[in-house]
Amino acid sequence: RSAGPSGGATQQQEAEAHAVVLLHEENAQRELCQLWTTGGAHIFFTHLAMLDCMPFVQRQPHWVGLVRHPVDQWISTQYAVHHCICQTHDSWCANISIPVQLTREAYCEGTLNDLFVAIQPTLNPLPMNVQTLYFGGHHPQCDQSRMGSQCLELALYNMQKLFAWVGVLEELELSLKVLRVTMPDLFAGLDPTSAAKTHKNEHDRTVHLTDLLPEYRELLTKYLRYDLALYERAKEFLLKKAGACGFL
């Protein structure tokens, strides 16, 4: 668009700014990959969505990750934000705004179903698929306005090729058993049963606060279809590895 009286950026200025961002990202990737090849411990003060060292060096880092059922993750996020804004007032939620459809009182005293009814007309399914965006490395083809099957394919490729382990929260004990075998140098002392039990106890304390009506869950399933496809494939990958390790 052309610059108007208010001094808005032209298309050329926007393109130049985007090129600077991409160059910064590439330089940061190269710097970290070169550090990675030297071994030892390093502190790196630049955020990178995902590290792919293949364009620069041959040695790849070992990624680990965890997926969760997308609907439950969305519910958990809403609960965490609600709990922070209305009760604990922690700094991490200070810049998160209450939905404009609700007053602060209605937001803090309402249920999750009340919140969903209020915000549902404005929900954008594309950026809601946060797990696909993450495993896609926030690649340009995973731009929030275009995110779809191509981003899902990239996310699945990264999951298989760049991640040494991807666990499934709903299969946490089995996932941790596979992790201990996959990376014994780091996780030989891990107790999968104890760790899974600890998580379950924490989850059971809050699950009653996050009930969502079945019809709303069904709508969320449609919105989160890419994350759901990723989640199902991650479960397949996990069960295949678990079977190979003799856990099934």
Tab-separated table of C-alpha atoms in Angstrom:
chain	number	residue	atom	x	y	z
A	1	ARG	CA	0.000	0.000	0.000
A	2	SER	CA	1.120	3.572	-0.517
A	3	ALA	CA	2.167	5.840	2.280
A	4	GLY	CA	-0.697	8.127	3.273
A	5	PRO	CA	-0.821	11.395	5.176
A	6	SER	CA	-0.190	9.520	8.393
A	7	GLY	CA	3.166	8.300	7.091
A	8	GLY	CA	2.305	4.629	6.712
A	9	ALA	CA	4.927	2.299	5.255
A	10	THR	CA	5.042	1.694	1.512
A	11	GLN	CA	5.174	-1.834	0.089
A	12	GLN	CA	8.882	-1.331	-0.658
A	13	GLN	CA	9.584	-0.249	2.915
A	14	GLU	CA	7.683	-3.256	4.250
A	15	ALA	CA	9.625	-5.588	1.927
A	16	GLU	CA	12.942	-4.066	3.017
A	17	ALA	CA	11.995	-4.421	6.689
A	18	HIS	CA	11.009	-8.049	6.123
A	19	ALA	CA	14.347	-8.703	4.370
A	20	VAL	CA	16.204	-7.304	7.391
A	21	VAL	CA	14.263	-9.641	9.692
A	22	LEU	CA	15.067	-12.649	7.491
A	23	LEU	CA	18.757	-11.689	7.345
A	24	HIS	CA	18.871	-11.313	11.123
A	25	GLU	CA	17.231	-14.729	11.502
A	26	GLU	CA	19.700	-16.345	9.076
A	27	ASN	CA	22.702	-14.754	10.794
A	28	ALA	CA	21.424	-15.868	14.196
A	29	GLN	CA	20.899	-19.406	12.901
A	30	ARG	CA	24.428	-19.501	11.449
A	31	GLU	CA	26.024	-18.147	14.630
A	32	LEU	CA	24.265	-20.644	16.878
A	33	CYS	CA	24.955	-23.568	14.557
A	34	GLN	CA	28.644	-22.730	14.514
A	35	LEU	CA	28.645	-22.568	18.315
A	36	TRP	CA	26.847	-25.893	18.385
A	37	THR	CA	29.671	-27.624	16.477
A	38	THR	CA	32.291	-26.512	19.006
A	39	GLY	CA	30.659	-28.406	21.874
A	40	GLY	CA	30.497	-27.195	25.455
A	41	ALA	CA	27.873	-24.934	27.012
A	42	HIS	CA	26.812	-21.648	25.442
A	43	ILE	CA	24.358	-18.879	26.291
A	44	PHE	CA	22.610	-17.436	23.246
A	45	PHE	CA	20.499	-14.285	23.626
A	46	THR	CA	18.395	-14.533	20.464
A	47	HIS	CA	15.019	-16.214	20.093
A	48	LEU	CA	14.798	-18.779	17.297
A	49	ALA	CA	11.621	-20.699	16.633
A	50	MET	CA	13.463	-23.803	15.493
A	51	LEU	CA	17.114	-24.511	14.783
A	52	ASP	CA	17.978	-26.154	11.455
A	53	CYS	CA	21.749	-26.319	11.029
A	54	MET	CA	21.829	-28.236	7.742
A	55	PRO	CA	22.382	-25.121	5.557
A	56	PHE	CA	25.466	-24.204	7.596
A	57	VAL	CA	26.980	-27.304	9.224
A	58	GLN	CA	26.317	-31.034	9.152
A	59	ARG	CA	25.840	-31.625	12.854
A	60	GLN	CA	22.228	-31.234	13.971
A	61	PRO	CA	21.035	-30.595	17.531
A	62	HIS	CA	18.753	-33.135	19.178
A	63	TRP	CA	15.310	-31.680	19.776
A	64	VAL	CA	12.753	-33.062	22.192
A	65	GLY	CA	9.105	-32.047	22.358
A	66	LEU	CA	5.734	-32.914	23.799
A	67	VAL	CA	2.283	-32.739	22.219
A	68	ARG	CA	-1.084	-32.598	23.906
A	69	HIS	CA	-4.616	-33.127	22.640
A	70	PRO	CA	-5.286	-29.760	20.945
A	71	VAL	CA	-8.693	-29.143	22.514
A	72	ASP	CA	-7.370	-29.854	26.004
A	73	GLN	CA	-4.387	-27.621	25.338
A	74	TRP	CA	-6.657	-24.754	24.281
A	75	ILE	CA	-8.768	-25.228	27.399
A	76	SER	CA	-5.670	-25.360	29.595
A	77	THR	CA	-4.369	-22.133	28.055
A	78	GLN	CA	-7.653	-20.341	28.736
A	79	TYR	CA	-7.640	-21.603	32.309
A	80	ALA	CA	-4.028	-20.495	32.879
A	81	VAL	CA	-4.654	-17.011	31.486
A	82	HIS	CA	-7.901	-16.671	33.455
A	83	HIS	CA	-6.195	-17.820	36.665
A	84	CYS	CA	-3.357	-15.341	36.138
A	85	ILE	CA	-5.509	-12.321	35.268
A	86	CYS	CA	-8.163	-12.879	37.924
A	87	GLN	CA	-6.201	-14.400	40.814
A	88	THR	CA	-2.409	-14.491	40.806
A	89	HIS	CA	-1.704	-11.348	38.676
A	90	ASP	CA	1.678	-12.707	37.575
A	91	SER	CA	3.836	-10.583	35.274
A	92	TRP	CA	3.617	-12.976	32.301
A	93	CYS	CA	-0.061	-12.137	31.733
A	94	ALA	CA	0.221	-8.392	32.334
A	95	ASN	CA	-0.060	-7.570	28.614
A	96	ILE	CA	-2.897	-10.002	27.864
A	97	SER	CA	-6.201	-8.219	27.354
A	98	ILE	CA	-9.583	-9.458	28.500
A	99	PRO	CA	-11.823	-10.214	25.488
A	100	VAL	CA	-13.557	-7.000	24.437
A	101	GLN	CA	-16.906	-8.791	24.504
A	102	LEU	CA	-16.673	-9.160	28.298
A	103	THR	CA	-16.259	-6.862	31.265
A	104	ARG	CA	-13.552	-7.809	33.751
A	105	GLU	CA	-16.220	-8.871	36.224
A	106	ALA	CA	-17.986	-11.080	33.666
A	107	TYR	CA	-14.670	-12.571	32.569
A	108	CYS	CA	-13.474	-13.404	36.075
A	109	GLU	CA	-16.807	-14.683	37.396
A	110	GLY	CA	-17.954	-16.520	34.256
A	111	THR	CA	-17.366	-20.117	33.245
A	112	LEU	CA	-15.263	-21.433	30.389
A	113	ASN	CA	-18.478	-21.984	28.438
A	114	ASP	CA	-19.430	-18.311	28.938
A	115	LEU	CA	-16.022	-17.307	27.602
A	116	PHE	CA	-16.324	-19.569	24.559
A	117	VAL	CA	-19.769	-18.208	23.678
A	118	ALA	CA	-18.440	-14.649	23.889
A	119	ILE	CA	-15.310	-15.126	21.771
A	120	GLN	CA	-16.425	-17.868	19.356
A	121	PRO	CA	-17.588	-15.490	16.597
A	122	THR	CA	-14.125	-13.894	16.494
A	123	LEU	CA	-11.991	-17.035	16.719
A	124	ASN	CA	-9.495	-17.418	13.866
A	125	PRO	CA	-8.758	-21.120	13.313
A	126	LEU	CA	-5.408	-20.528	11.594
A	127	PRO	CA	-3.250	-19.122	14.436
A	128	MET	CA	-5.066	-21.374	16.928
A	129	ASN	CA	-3.119	-24.396	15.606
A	130	VAL	CA	-0.115	-23.513	17.747
A	131	GLN	CA	1.433	-26.989	17.838
A	132	THR	CA	1.559	-27.178	14.043
A	133	LEU	CA	3.036	-23.677	13.908
A	134	TYR	CA	5.664	-24.680	16.477
A	135	PHE	CA	6.752	-27.923	14.833
A	136	GLY	CA	6.667	-26.100	11.503
A	137	GLY	CA	9.364	-23.834	12.933
A	138	HIS	CA	7.171	-20.769	12.252
A	139	HIS	CA	8.395	-21.094	8.660
A	140	PRO	CA	7.064	-18.486	6.154
A	141	GLN	CA	4.756	-21.124	4.680
A	142	CYS	CA	3.275	-21.434	8.170
A	143	ASP	CA	2.290	-17.782	8.194
A	144	GLN	CA	-0.860	-17.387	10.270
A	145	SER	CA	-2.870	-16.119	7.306
A	146	ARG	CA	-1.965	-19.074	5.056
A	147	MET	CA	-1.321	-21.901	7.488
A	148	GLY	CA	-2.734	-25.176	6.199
A	149	SER	CA	-1.789	-28.560	4.786
A	150	GLN	CA	1.668	-27.437	3.618
A	151	CYS	CA	2.564	-26.284	7.108
A	152	LEU	CA	1.258	-29.564	8.523
A	153	GLU	CA	3.474	-31.500	6.117
A	154	LEU	CA	6.493	-29.426	7.163
A	155	ALA	CA	5.640	-29.902	10.851
A	156	LEU	CA	5.423	-33.682	10.415
A	157	TYR	CA	8.713	-33.709	8.495
A	158	ASN	CA	10.452	-31.722	11.255
A	159	MET	CA	8.936	-33.958	13.906
A	160	GLN	CA	10.388	-37.057	12.251
A	161	LYS	CA	13.724	-35.649	11.083
A	162	LEU	CA	14.757	-33.008	13.618
A	163	PHE	CA	13.286	-34.334	16.866
A	164	ALA	CA	14.959	-37.190	18.692
A	165	TRP	CA	11.841	-37.612	20.837
A	166	VAL	CA	8.276	-36.314	20.804
A	167	GLY	CA	6.136	-37.413	23.712
A	168	VAL	CA	2.366	-37.421	24.063
A	169	LEU	CA	1.019	-35.932	27.285
A	170	GLU	CA	-1.933	-38.330	27.419
A	171	GLU	CA	0.591	-41.204	27.205
A	172	LEU	CA	3.125	-39.599	29.504
A	173	GLU	CA	4.489	-42.681	31.270
A	174	LEU	CA	4.985	-44.540	27.991
A	175	SER	CA	6.495	-41.412	26.440
A	176	LEU	CA	9.024	-41.078	29.262
A	177	LYS	CA	9.973	-44.737	28.993
A	178	VAL	CA	10.801	-44.153	25.343
A	179	LEU	CA	12.729	-40.971	26.223
A	180	ARG	CA	14.870	-42.816	28.763
A	181	VAL	CA	15.835	-45.404	26.148
A	182	THR	CA	16.239	-42.878	23.329
A	183	MET	CA	18.588	-40.546	25.235
A	184	PRO	CA	20.122	-42.643	28.043
A	185	ASP	CA	23.081	-40.300	28.576
A	186	LEU	CA	20.691	-37.588	29.749
A	187	PHE	CA	17.720	-39.502	31.159
A	188	ALA	CA	19.087	-42.781	32.540
A	189	GLY	CA	17.919	-41.829	36.034
A	190	LEU	CA	14.411	-40.840	34.979
A	191	ASP	CA	11.537	-42.605	36.762
A	192	PRO	CA	8.678	-42.521	34.196
A	193	THR	CA	6.060	-43.913	36.608
A	194	SER	CA	6.762	-41.370	39.346
A	195	ALA	CA	6.952	-38.442	36.917
A	196	ALA	CA	3.684	-39.425	35.240
A	197	LYS	CA	1.946	-39.841	38.601
A	198	THR	CA	3.097	-36.398	39.731
A	199	HIS	CA	1.669	-34.829	36.586
A	200	LYS	CA	-1.628	-36.697	36.989
A	201	ASN	CA	-2.047	-35.460	40.552
A	202	GLU	CA	-1.540	-31.852	39.417
A	203	HIS	CA	-3.948	-32.311	36.503
A	204	ASP	CA	-6.703	-33.861	38.621
A	205	ARG	CA	-6.702	-30.835	40.938
A	206	THR	CA	-7.755	-28.470	38.137
A	207	VAL	CA	-9.652	-30.567	35.589
A	208	HIS	CA	-13.039	-29.818	37.174
A	209	LEU	CA	-12.442	-26.110	36.577
A	210	THR	CA	-12.078	-26.525	32.819
A	211	ASP	CA	-15.242	-28.372	31.766
A	212	LEU	CA	-16.460	-27.473	28.285
A	213	LEU	CA	-19.773	-28.519	26.758
A	214	PRO	CA	-19.518	-31.298	24.130
A	215	GLU	CA	-20.856	-29.101	21.313
A	216	TYR	CA	-18.153	-26.516	22.004
A	217	ARG	CA	-15.469	-29.201	22.065
A	218	GLU	CA	-16.722	-30.370	18.671
A	219	LEU	CA	-16.388	-26.844	17.272
A	220	LEU	CA	-12.864	-26.564	18.649
A	221	THR	CA	-11.982	-29.873	17.008
A	222	LYS	CA	-12.872	-28.345	13.642
A	223	TYR	CA	-10.896	-25.179	14.345
A	224	LEU	CA	-7.867	-27.197	15.502
A	225	ARG	CA	-7.900	-29.736	12.674
A	226	TYR	CA	-4.222	-29.306	11.775
A	227	ASP	CA	-3.085	-29.707	15.369
A	228	LEU	CA	-5.372	-32.720	15.717
A	229	ALA	CA	-3.834	-34.370	12.638
A	230	LEU	CA	-0.353	-33.648	14.019
A	231	TYR	CA	-1.336	-35.069	17.394
A	232	GLU	CA	-2.650	-38.322	15.900
A	233	ARG	CA	0.527	-38.807	13.870
A	234	ALA	CA	2.670	-38.092	16.929
A	235	LYS	CA	0.784	-40.852	18.764
A	236	GLU	CA	1.480	-43.207	15.855
A	237	PHE	CA	5.193	-42.359	15.957
A	238	LEU	CA	5.293	-42.883	19.725
A	239	LEU	CA	3.549	-46.272	19.613
A	240	LYS	CA	5.860	-47.415	16.838
A	241	LYS	CA	8.941	-46.500	18.882
A	242	ALA	CA	7.454	-48.005	22.040
A	243	GLY	CA	6.793	-51.262	20.187
A	244	ALA	CA	10.361	-51.329	18.870
A	245	CYS	CA	11.615	-50.842	22.451
A	246	GLY	CA	9.482	-53.723	23.718
A	247	PHE	CA	7.132	-51.607	25.831
A	248	LEU	CA	3.932	-52.803	24.135
